[in-house]
Amino acid sequence: MAAGEVWLRELEAIGGPGDVVVRPGDLAAYGYDATPGYRGVPDAVVFVRSTEQVQEVVRLARRHRLPVIARGSGTNLSGGTVPVSGGIVVAFARMNRILEIDEANLTVTVEPGVLTAQIHQAVEERGLFYPPDPGSMAISTIGGNVAENAGGLRGLKYGVTGDYVMGLDAVLASGELVRTGGKNVKDVAGYDLTSLFVGSEGTLGIVTRVTLKLLPLPEYRRVAVATFGAVEAAARAVSRIIAARIVPATLEFLDRGTIGAVEDYAHVGLPTGVEAMLLMAQDGPQPVVDRDVERMAVLCREEGALDVQVAASPQEGDRLMAARRFALSALARRRPTTILEDATVPRSRLAEMVRAIQRAARRHEVEICTFGHAGDGNLHPTCLTDERDPAEMERVEAAFEEIFAAAVDLGGTITGEHGVGLSKRSYLGWKLGETGLGVLRAVKQALDPEGILNPGKVVPETTRRRQVVRSA
Amino acid sequence: MAAGEVWLRELEAIGGPGDVVVRPGDLAAYGYDATPGYRGVPDAVVFVRSTEQVQEVVRLARRHRLPVIARGSGTNLSGGTVPVSGGIVVAFARMNRILEIDEANLTVTVEPGVLTAQIHQAVEERGLFYPPDPGSMAISTIGGNVAENAGGLRGLKYGVTGDYVMGLDAVLASGELVRTGGKNVKDVAGYDLTSLFVGSEGTLGIVTRVTLKLLPLPEYRRVAVATFGAVEAAARAVSRIIAARIVPATLEFLDRGTIGAVEDYAHVGLPTGVEAMLLMAQDGPQPVVDRDVERMAVLCREEGALDVQVAASPQEGDRLMAARRFALSALARRRPTTILEDATVPRSRLAEMVRAIQRAARRHEVEICTFGHAGDGNLHPTCLTDERDPAEMERVEAAFEEIFAAAVDLGGTITGEHGVGLSKRSYLGWKLGETGLGVLRAVKQALDPEGILNPGKVVPETTRRRQVVRSA
């Protein structure tokens, strides 16, 4: 038997029948994720069904010095699940049980392969609420959400995935299992390992079980939409809302290009030809929701909104919110390649950031539409391009480089909710500095000294030199 | 010049006039904190006034292999600031400015020496709200709160200190400065270093600046109090409140002994002679608050409350809440030594935990009163004892050992909000297991390879062997 086949026999002994994929044609599907431009080829894929299997796979990988890449649905947008160095993809699609909904402690405990939307549905049937709602929630897994610390449309009021992870099981690079946190609202027993694993993209350990915090389901919800003739007016309305001490459940921004694309795609009756739109939602007890939505409508009008519509019914509200969720699909139809980015700034810098994005697009002659979470400053400049055109792709890269630099200069960050993965690595030093990168490397080295866990992700080897950008 | 004096001259060159303390009589005050039974003697204390000074002190300490212990007000209850190996205490009492309240981004940025209550006052004047309210907030510093990840009475609804830390500056063991996070609601640029430093008790880095998240100040607040003839009835009322999907701002428990001690001390009109009391508060818009408080009152009555009183006015509510805050002071008057512990369980296990505490106290013939945060399962069994009596102290230790074991067995933790420090180290393995301790050690080694940052804290050398406890 060839040396290269030993590990494969071992893997087949670990995985159940039909759970190990090795045919080259089948492997190709696990060589990429939702991020354009990144491809790899794994040596094998194993669909795990238990924590013990994950431990055995990691021990095998360690013995044979093979990379191990955890994978949910592969919806991530930073190349976090691309097996750039080959190795074994640990696929969680079949380890997908909701283990427990604990109504007394307001927790749900799940396996990593459960779809986020399934968690929403299961807990909402009990009058409970899991707030994080990343754009991909219908098809993304909770394991992936935890690995990337995914955000969503409710971040301003409710926070992100990590704010709801109370405890987890993680398989370490040694194959050992560590169990962090639990169902305790307060727990300061040792360093916060839960938060260390959340967002670490499978580079420090592989999460095999998660206990999530739940809230009571808000009893009522209302949506309003406002259009503006200028981005600045929309940004001013956002500032006025926050200054009025309103924390809406959702406060989304769409620019002219995005509005047009969504309307073309979904025909939901959005007013095209306006420069900006704010989509606002509040949830909670009805009197409070009604008051907040009315106040937001007034503030938008005071800041010169062209039109403000409060949804007449929950159904109309759902339809408007769905329109926002179509944004990526709608934009993706326009050109062969869609690159959805994730530049984030403190919300007070929103207008400046939108202008910086527009400037970068003009300067580098690329088409960028912008939408995102205005309430939390998390914007998604989305480039419509064609990855088969190397000259255009160079301009795209130059534009995004300028956008990330602008975000950092505005006190922002290079990624708000998509993670570092492969695509943000060389920018990470702009945010963390060399000292911060040093801490990341030290932590990675401490937990995965042999570098078998999702190698090449998060922690960069080098930092891109910042270009001097000519003023606009 | 003696070798031992070189570092002292260097330290005096770093600290401003009057900012370096070296007289043995003066040093004694920095040899202990609020935790009974732990004492040390530092070699020097330096009152720092800038991050740069902290960097210089750490570099000096590294050159001379001296421990560095960060210290706020020393109110912690786990021995976290006791300089057990001597060294330099870095005191933050004079680095105490509120640097910025950013109303547009809902953040406050502070130096570590600011008192927590000063932050409350400063932001509330602007209609903003910093929820964490540890018992010691009138005299504790925010730096200490961050180091211990302090909790408080509003944890159930609002979370703990760490939930509000958006970014921080930390001086590493190398003397380098790392800046984590910022004012971005969403930020996933690299591992969550912010959360790693929060609660690390100065063992991974010394925090010199903190940016905290703020909320709008709730517009209204109401308090109610219910008394019960049995602990179980109070615990059932807590469960009913949560099952009714109410998340109160505060839901505190006091047992018979605590109620009597508070009434003796503060004469606030509490009904003595009852077995348990729940102190309930809700905040938010008035209609919601009124509804929630009325519903909680009804649920308490349904579970057999002896009496339920809704505070007639905010002033009466404040007086009742103040009574709860007197608990420690009131109990501390009864015997020479008060040991306030921090066993925490999922809230559904509250009654079982209270019974386990009572059983342990009886078995080991010590006096333990219990109060705490019923809504989040965070109990403070408080032993009234005398540290000068070695035989009694042995029984106290045995009782607490049994209590921690019971907490872990109930799915709880050995510390909810006080930290590990010195006093919980040998129990930490019961919660984290040897694998978890291994991760802690690896992280500590990675960030502080020479072990100069608050040595001896958090990460244990050994784990106490669990005694087999006879069943009750």
PDB file of C-alpha atoms in Angstrom, chain A residues 102-106 126-128 148-157 159-160 163 172 174 176-193 195-201 203-204 213 215-217 219 239 242-243 245-247 285 287-288 291 342 344-349 373 375-378 411-420 428 431-432 434-436 439-444 446-447 457-459, chain B residues 102-106 126-128 148-157 159-160 163 172 174 176-193 195-201 203-204 213 215-217 219 239 242-243 245-247 285 287-288 291 342 344-349 373 375-378 411-420 428 431-432 434-436 439-444 446-447 457-459:
ATOM      1  CA  ASP A 102     -33.971  24.793  27.470  1.00  0.00           C
ATOM      2  CA  GLU A 103     -36.883  27.115  28.145  1.00  0.00           C
ATOM      3  CA  ALA A 104     -36.021  27.553  31.823  1.00  0.00           C
ATOM      4  CA  ASN A 105     -32.506  28.780  31.098  1.00  0.00           C
ATOM      5  CA  LEU A 106     -33.290  30.371  27.718  1.00  0.00           C
ATOM      6  CA  ARG A 126     -41.652  28.235  21.592  1.00  0.00           C
ATOM      7  CA  GLY A 127     -41.935  32.010  21.779  1.00  0.00           C
ATOM      8  CA  LEU A 128     -38.159  32.406  21.939  1.00  0.00           C
ATOM      9  CA  GLU A 148     -16.863  33.662  11.317  1.00  0.00           C
ATOM     10  CA  ASN A 149     -18.686  35.427  14.184  1.00  0.00           C
ATOM     11  CA  ALA A 150     -21.377  36.286  11.650  1.00  0.00           C
ATOM     12  CA  GLY A 151     -23.461  39.423  11.983  1.00  0.00           C
ATOM     13  CA  GLY A 152     -26.669  40.318  10.223  1.00  0.00           C
ATOM     14  CA  LEU A 153     -29.398  42.897  10.007  1.00  0.00           C
ATOM     15  CA  ARG A 154     -30.148  43.062  13.721  1.00  0.00           C
ATOM     16  CA  GLY A 155     -26.619  43.822  14.960  1.00  0.00           C
ATOM     17  CA  LEU A 156     -27.244  47.367  16.119  1.00  0.00           C
ATOM     18  CA  LYS A 157     -29.842  46.369  18.709  1.00  0.00           C
ATOM     19  CA  GLY A 159     -25.291  42.223  18.546  1.00  0.00           C
ATOM     20  CA  VAL A 160     -23.693  39.411  16.554  1.00  0.00           C
ATOM     21  CA  ASP A 163     -22.852  37.743  21.746  1.00  0.00           C
ATOM     22  CA  LEU A 172      -8.075  21.030  19.757  1.00  0.00           C
ATOM     23  CA  SER A 174      -4.103  17.611  19.780  1.00  0.00           C
ATOM     24  CA  GLU A 176      -8.397  16.649  22.878  1.00  0.00           C
ATOM     25  CA  LEU A 177     -11.811  18.104  23.628  1.00  0.00           C
ATOM     26  CA  VAL A 178     -12.298  21.305  25.566  1.00  0.00           C
ATOM     27  CA  ARG A 179     -15.674  22.409  26.866  1.00  0.00           C
ATOM     28  CA  THR A 180     -16.050  26.134  27.526  1.00  0.00           C
ATOM     29  CA  GLY A 181     -18.774  28.105  29.300  1.00  0.00           C
ATOM     30  CA  GLY A 182     -22.194  26.548  29.705  1.00  0.00           C
ATOM     31  CA  LYS A 183     -25.647  27.757  30.635  1.00  0.00           C
ATOM     32  CA  ASN A 184     -24.457  30.274  33.178  1.00  0.00           C
ATOM     33  CA  VAL A 185     -25.305  33.889  32.466  1.00  0.00           C
ATOM     34  CA  LYS A 186     -22.196  34.821  34.412  1.00  0.00           C
ATOM     35  CA  ASP A 187     -19.028  32.755  34.225  1.00  0.00           C
ATOM     36  CA  VAL A 188     -15.513  34.079  34.726  1.00  0.00           C
ATOM     37  CA  ALA A 189     -13.735  30.794  35.400  1.00  0.00           C
ATOM     38  CA  GLY A 190     -10.492  31.405  33.518  1.00  0.00           C
ATOM     39  CA  TYR A 191      -9.750  33.236  30.283  1.00  0.00           C
ATOM     40  CA  ASP A 192     -12.690  33.682  27.910  1.00  0.00           C
ATOM     41  CA  LEU A 193     -11.967  30.692  25.693  1.00  0.00           C
ATOM     42  CA  SER A 195     -14.836  34.141  22.655  1.00  0.00           C
ATOM     43  CA  LEU A 196     -11.395  33.028  21.558  1.00  0.00           C
ATOM     44  CA  PHE A 197     -12.844  30.153  19.512  1.00  0.00           C
ATOM     45  CA  VAL A 198     -15.716  32.237  18.136  1.00  0.00           C
ATOM     46  CA  GLY A 199     -14.539  33.931  14.954  1.00  0.00           C
ATOM     47  CA  SER A 200     -11.304  31.932  14.809  1.00  0.00           C
ATOM     48  CA  GLU A 201     -12.409  30.196  11.588  1.00  0.00           C
ATOM     49  CA  THR A 203      -7.740  27.777  13.090  1.00  0.00           C
ATOM     50  CA  LEU A 204      -7.573  27.230  16.879  1.00  0.00           C
ATOM     51  CA  LYS A 213     -28.451  32.315  24.492  1.00  0.00           C
ATOM     52  CA  LEU A 215     -34.363  35.972  24.305  1.00  0.00           C
ATOM     53  CA  PRO A 216     -38.133  36.171  24.536  1.00  0.00           C
ATOM     54  CA  LEU A 217     -39.576  36.621  21.044  1.00  0.00           C
ATOM     55  CA  GLU A 219     -44.286  40.468  20.449  1.00  0.00           C
ATOM     56  CA  SER A 239     -27.383  60.116  13.208  1.00  0.00           C
ATOM     57  CA  ILE A 242     -29.316  57.482  17.312  1.00  0.00           C
ATOM     58  CA  ALA A 243     -29.161  60.959  18.854  1.00  0.00           C
ATOM     59  CA  ARG A 245     -31.846  57.544  21.777  1.00  0.00           C
ATOM     60  CA  ILE A 246     -33.704  55.129  19.519  1.00  0.00           C
ATOM     61  CA  VAL A 247     -32.049  51.751  18.973  1.00  0.00           C
ATOM     62  CA  PRO A 285     -44.069  45.811  22.807  1.00  0.00           C
ATOM     63  CA  PRO A 287     -46.761  50.934  22.017  1.00  0.00           C
ATOM     64  CA  VAL A 288     -42.976  51.280  22.041  1.00  0.00           C
ATOM     65  CA  ARG A 291     -43.732  55.289  18.940  1.00  0.00           C
ATOM     66  CA  ASP A 342     -17.381  44.304   4.364  1.00  0.00           C
ATOM     67  CA  THR A 344     -17.049  48.901   8.583  1.00  0.00           C
ATOM     68  CA  VAL A 345     -16.816  52.238  10.346  1.00  0.00           C
ATOM     69  CA  PRO A 346     -18.195  53.816  13.520  1.00  0.00           C
ATOM     70  CA  ARG A 347     -21.704  54.802  12.496  1.00  0.00           C
ATOM     71  CA  SER A 348     -20.937  58.522  12.725  1.00  0.00           C
ATOM     72  CA  ARG A 349     -18.552  58.123   9.762  1.00  0.00           C
ATOM     73  CA  HIS A 373     -26.180  47.925   8.031  1.00  0.00           C
ATOM     74  CA  GLY A 375     -27.109  51.453  12.147  1.00  0.00           C
ATOM     75  CA  ASP A 376     -23.890  49.687  12.952  1.00  0.00           C
ATOM     76  CA  GLY A 377     -21.672  51.239  10.257  1.00  0.00           C
ATOM     77  CA  ASN A 378     -21.208  47.882   8.559  1.00  0.00           C
ATOM     78  CA  GLY A 411     -11.579  54.455  12.860  1.00  0.00           C
ATOM     79  CA  GLY A 412     -13.217  51.468  11.198  1.00  0.00           C
ATOM     80  CA  THR A 413     -12.161  47.935  10.466  1.00  0.00           C
ATOM     81  CA  ILE A 414     -11.376  45.786   7.438  1.00  0.00           C
ATOM     82  CA  THR A 415     -14.156  43.307   8.178  1.00  0.00           C
ATOM     83  CA  GLY A 416     -17.270  43.730  10.251  1.00  0.00           C
ATOM     84  CA  GLU A 417     -18.875  40.320   9.874  1.00  0.00           C
ATOM     85  CA  HIS A 418     -17.317  38.279   7.052  1.00  0.00           C
ATOM     86  CA  GLY A 419     -14.074  37.309   8.728  1.00  0.00           C
ATOM     87  CA  VAL A 420     -10.460  37.485   7.616  1.00  0.00           C
ATOM     88  CA  LEU A 428      -5.174  42.693   8.819  1.00  0.00           C
ATOM     89  CA  LYS A 431      -6.089  47.291  11.680  1.00  0.00           C
ATOM     90  CA  LEU A 432      -4.085  45.429  14.324  1.00  0.00           C
ATOM     91  CA  GLU A 434       2.469  44.463  13.844  1.00  0.00           C
ATOM     92  CA  THR A 435       2.118  44.084  17.625  1.00  0.00           C
ATOM     93  CA  GLY A 436      -1.453  42.864  17.261  1.00  0.00           C
ATOM     94  CA  VAL A 439      -0.310  38.369  19.508  1.00  0.00           C
ATOM     95  CA  LEU A 440      -2.401  36.511  16.918  1.00  0.00           C
ATOM     96  CA  ARG A 441       0.614  34.496  15.812  1.00  0.00           C
ATOM     97  CA  ALA A 442       1.541  33.673  19.412  1.00  0.00           C
ATOM     98  CA  VAL A 443      -1.994  32.461  20.168  1.00  0.00           C
ATOM     99  CA  LYS A 444      -2.129  30.389  16.980  1.00  0.00           C
ATOM    100  CA  ALA A 446       0.208  28.093  21.310  1.00  0.00           C
ATOM    101  CA  LEU A 447      -2.952  26.254  20.279  1.00  0.00           C
ATOM    102  CA  LYS A 457      -6.280  31.470   7.316  1.00  0.00           C
ATOM    103  CA  VAL A 458      -6.657  34.543   9.536  1.00  0.00           C
ATOM    104  CA  VAL A 459      -3.027  34.951  10.580  1.00  0.00           C
TER     105      VAL A 459
ATOM    106  CA  ASP B 102     -19.205  59.880  21.996  1.00  0.00           C
ATOM    107  CA  GLU B 103     -22.948  60.415  21.742  1.00  0.00           C
ATOM    108  CA  ALA B 104     -23.061  59.651  18.011  1.00  0.00           C
ATOM    109  CA  ASN B 105     -21.480  56.234  18.420  1.00  0.00           C
ATOM    110  CA  LEU B 106     -22.821  55.556  21.931  1.00  0.00           C
ATOM    111  CA  ARG B 126     -26.326  62.818  28.819  1.00  0.00           C
ATOM    112  CA  GLY B 127     -29.267  60.413  28.826  1.00  0.00           C
ATOM    113  CA  LEU B 128     -27.002  57.409  28.285  1.00  0.00           C
ATOM    114  CA  GLU B 148     -12.265  40.642  36.617  1.00  0.00           C
ATOM    115  CA  ASN B 149     -15.088  40.887  34.047  1.00  0.00           C
ATOM    116  CA  ALA B 150     -17.269  42.125  36.876  1.00  0.00           C
ATOM    117  CA  GLY B 151     -21.001  41.486  36.905  1.00  0.00           C
ATOM    118  CA  GLY B 152     -23.633  43.112  39.059  1.00  0.00           C
ATOM    119  CA  LEU B 153     -27.345  43.302  39.682  1.00  0.00           C
ATOM    120  CA  ARG B 154     -28.371  43.920  36.077  1.00  0.00           C
ATOM    121  CA  GLY B 155     -26.644  40.894  34.508  1.00  0.00           C
ATOM    122  CA  LEU B 156     -29.771  38.955  33.578  1.00  0.00           C
ATOM    123  CA  LYS B 157     -31.089  41.632  31.242  1.00  0.00           C
ATOM    124  CA  GLY B 159     -24.966  41.182  30.726  1.00  0.00           C
ATOM    125  CA  VAL B 160     -21.629  41.877  32.397  1.00  0.00           C
ATOM    126  CA  ASP B 163     -20.401  42.649  27.072  1.00  0.00           C
ATOM    127  CA  LEU B 172       1.982  43.377  26.732  1.00  0.00           C
ATOM    128  CA  SER B 174       7.162  42.849  26.129  1.00  0.00           C
ATOM    129  CA  GLU B 176       4.608  46.763  23.465  1.00  0.00           C
ATOM    130  CA  LEU B 177       1.152  48.271  23.153  1.00  0.00           C
ATOM    131  CA  VAL B 178      -1.706  46.499  21.421  1.00  0.00           C
ATOM    132  CA  ARG B 179      -4.957  48.252  20.545  1.00  0.00           C
ATOM    133  CA  THR B 180      -7.964  45.982  20.094  1.00  0.00           C
ATOM    134  CA  GLY B 181     -11.446  46.674  18.716  1.00  0.00           C
ATOM    135  CA  GLY B 182     -12.692  50.242  18.591  1.00  0.00           C
ATOM    136  CA  LYS B 183     -16.017  51.963  18.093  1.00  0.00           C
ATOM    137  CA  ASN B 184     -17.300  49.469  15.550  1.00  0.00           C
ATOM    138  CA  VAL B 185     -20.429  47.568  16.510  1.00  0.00           C
ATOM    139  CA  LYS B 186     -19.185  44.763  14.286  1.00  0.00           C
ATOM    140  CA  ASP B 187     -15.516  43.891  14.045  1.00  0.00           C
ATOM    141  CA  VAL B 188     -14.133  40.457  13.236  1.00  0.00           C
ATOM    142  CA  ALA B 189     -10.613  41.454  12.228  1.00  0.00           C
ATOM    143  CA  GLY B 190      -8.651  38.601  13.780  1.00  0.00           C
ATOM    144  CA  TYR B 191      -9.116  36.649  17.003  1.00  0.00           C
ATOM    145  CA  ASP B 192     -11.196  38.361  19.686  1.00  0.00           C
ATOM    146  CA  LEU B 193      -8.299  39.801  21.675  1.00  0.00           C
ATOM    147  CA  SER B 195     -12.441  39.359  25.157  1.00  0.00           C
ATOM    148  CA  LEU B 196      -9.156  37.588  25.833  1.00  0.00           C
ATOM    149  CA  PHE B 197      -7.837  40.532  27.878  1.00  0.00           C
ATOM    150  CA  VAL B 198     -11.181  41.112  29.646  1.00  0.00           C
ATOM    151  CA  GLY B 199     -11.254  38.950  32.770  1.00  0.00           C
ATOM    152  CA  SER B 200      -7.580  37.974  32.472  1.00  0.00           C
ATOM    153  CA  GLU B 201      -6.747  39.819  35.720  1.00  0.00           C
ATOM    154  CA  THR B 203      -1.972  38.179  33.617  1.00  0.00           C
ATOM    155  CA  LEU B 204      -1.858  38.606  29.814  1.00  0.00           C
ATOM    156  CA  LYS B 213     -20.583  50.568  24.697  1.00  0.00           C
ATOM    157  CA  LEU B 215     -27.246  52.314  25.685  1.00  0.00           C
ATOM    158  CA  PRO B 216     -29.988  54.915  25.870  1.00  0.00           C
ATOM    159  CA  LEU B 217     -30.917  55.498  29.511  1.00  0.00           C
ATOM    160  CA  GLU B 219     -36.857  56.216  30.778  1.00  0.00           C
ATOM    161  CA  SER B 239     -38.755  30.131  37.081  1.00  0.00           C
ATOM    162  CA  ILE B 242     -38.597  33.529  33.086  1.00  0.00           C
ATOM    163  CA  ALA B 243     -41.177  31.087  31.694  1.00  0.00           C
ATOM    164  CA  ARG B 245     -40.848  35.521  28.917  1.00  0.00           C
ATOM    165  CA  ILE B 246     -40.141  38.425  31.243  1.00  0.00           C
ATOM    166  CA  VAL B 247     -36.511  39.520  31.455  1.00  0.00           C
ATOM    167  CA  PRO B 285     -40.808  52.497  28.670  1.00  0.00           C
ATOM    168  CA  PRO B 287     -46.259  50.874  29.965  1.00  0.00           C
ATOM    169  CA  VAL B 288     -43.937  47.902  29.566  1.00  0.00           C
ATOM    170  CA  ARG B 291     -47.020  45.556  32.911  1.00  0.00           C
ATOM    171  CA  ASP B 342     -19.567  33.386  44.058  1.00  0.00           C
ATOM    172  CA  THR B 344     -23.118  30.163  40.040  1.00  0.00           C
ATOM    173  CA  VAL B 345     -25.572  27.778  38.417  1.00  0.00           C
ATOM    174  CA  PRO B 346     -27.993  27.840  35.497  1.00  0.00           C
ATOM    175  CA  ARG B 347     -30.986  29.657  36.933  1.00  0.00           C
ATOM    176  CA  SER B 348     -33.181  26.555  36.811  1.00  0.00           C
ATOM    177  CA  ARG B 349     -30.948  24.979  39.475  1.00  0.00           C
ATOM    178  CA  HIS B 373     -28.563  37.429  41.526  1.00  0.00           C
ATOM    179  CA  GLY B 375     -32.208  35.853  37.718  1.00  0.00           C
ATOM    180  CA  ASP B 376     -28.813  34.770  36.480  1.00  0.00           C
ATOM    181  CA  GLY B 377     -28.145  31.987  38.987  1.00  0.00           C
ATOM    182  CA  ASN B 378     -25.203  33.878  40.464  1.00  0.00           C
ATOM    183  CA  GLY B 411     -23.871  22.587  35.469  1.00  0.00           C
ATOM    184  CA  GLY B 412     -22.647  25.744  37.147  1.00  0.00           C
ATOM    185  CA  THR B 413     -19.299  27.384  37.613  1.00  0.00           C
ATOM    186  CA  ILE B 414     -16.888  28.152  40.431  1.00  0.00           C
ATOM    187  CA  THR B 415     -17.064  31.898  39.881  1.00  0.00           C
ATOM    188  CA  GLY B 416     -19.716  33.974  38.186  1.00  0.00           C
ATOM    189  CA  GLU B 417     -18.297  37.441  38.558  1.00  0.00           C
ATOM    190  CA  HIS B 418     -15.458  37.600  41.095  1.00  0.00           C
ATOM    191  CA  GLY B 419     -12.716  35.989  39.067  1.00  0.00           C
ATOM    192  CA  VAL B 420     -10.262  33.198  39.790  1.00  0.00           C
ATOM    193  CA  LEU B 428     -10.562  25.842  38.250  1.00  0.00           C
ATOM    194  CA  LYS B 431     -14.807  23.486  35.729  1.00  0.00           C
ATOM    195  CA  LEU B 432     -12.380  23.433  32.795  1.00  0.00           C
ATOM    196  CA  GLU B 434      -7.170  19.319  32.547  1.00  0.00           C
ATOM    197  CA  THR B 435      -7.523  20.025  28.814  1.00  0.00           C
ATOM    198  CA  GLY B 436      -9.037  23.424  29.502  1.00  0.00           C
ATOM    199  CA  VAL B 439      -5.256  25.804  26.937  1.00  0.00           C
ATOM    200  CA  LEU B 440      -5.078  28.472  29.648  1.00  0.00           C
ATOM    201  CA  ARG B 441      -1.437  27.627  30.332  1.00  0.00           C
ATOM    202  CA  ALA B 442      -0.595  27.693  26.624  1.00  0.00           C
ATOM    203  CA  VAL B 443      -2.197  31.117  26.192  1.00  0.00           C
ATOM    204  CA  LYS B 444      -0.449  32.494  29.280  1.00  0.00           C
ATOM    205  CA  ALA B 446       2.339  32.579  24.634  1.00  0.00           C
ATOM    206  CA  LEU B 447       1.621  36.080  25.886  1.00  0.00           C
ATOM    207  CA  LYS B 457      -3.035  34.306  39.362  1.00  0.00           C
ATOM    208  CA  VAL B 458      -5.762  32.564  37.340  1.00  0.00           C
ATOM    209  CA  VAL B 459      -3.686  29.704  35.929  1.00  0.00           C
TER     210      VAL B 459
END
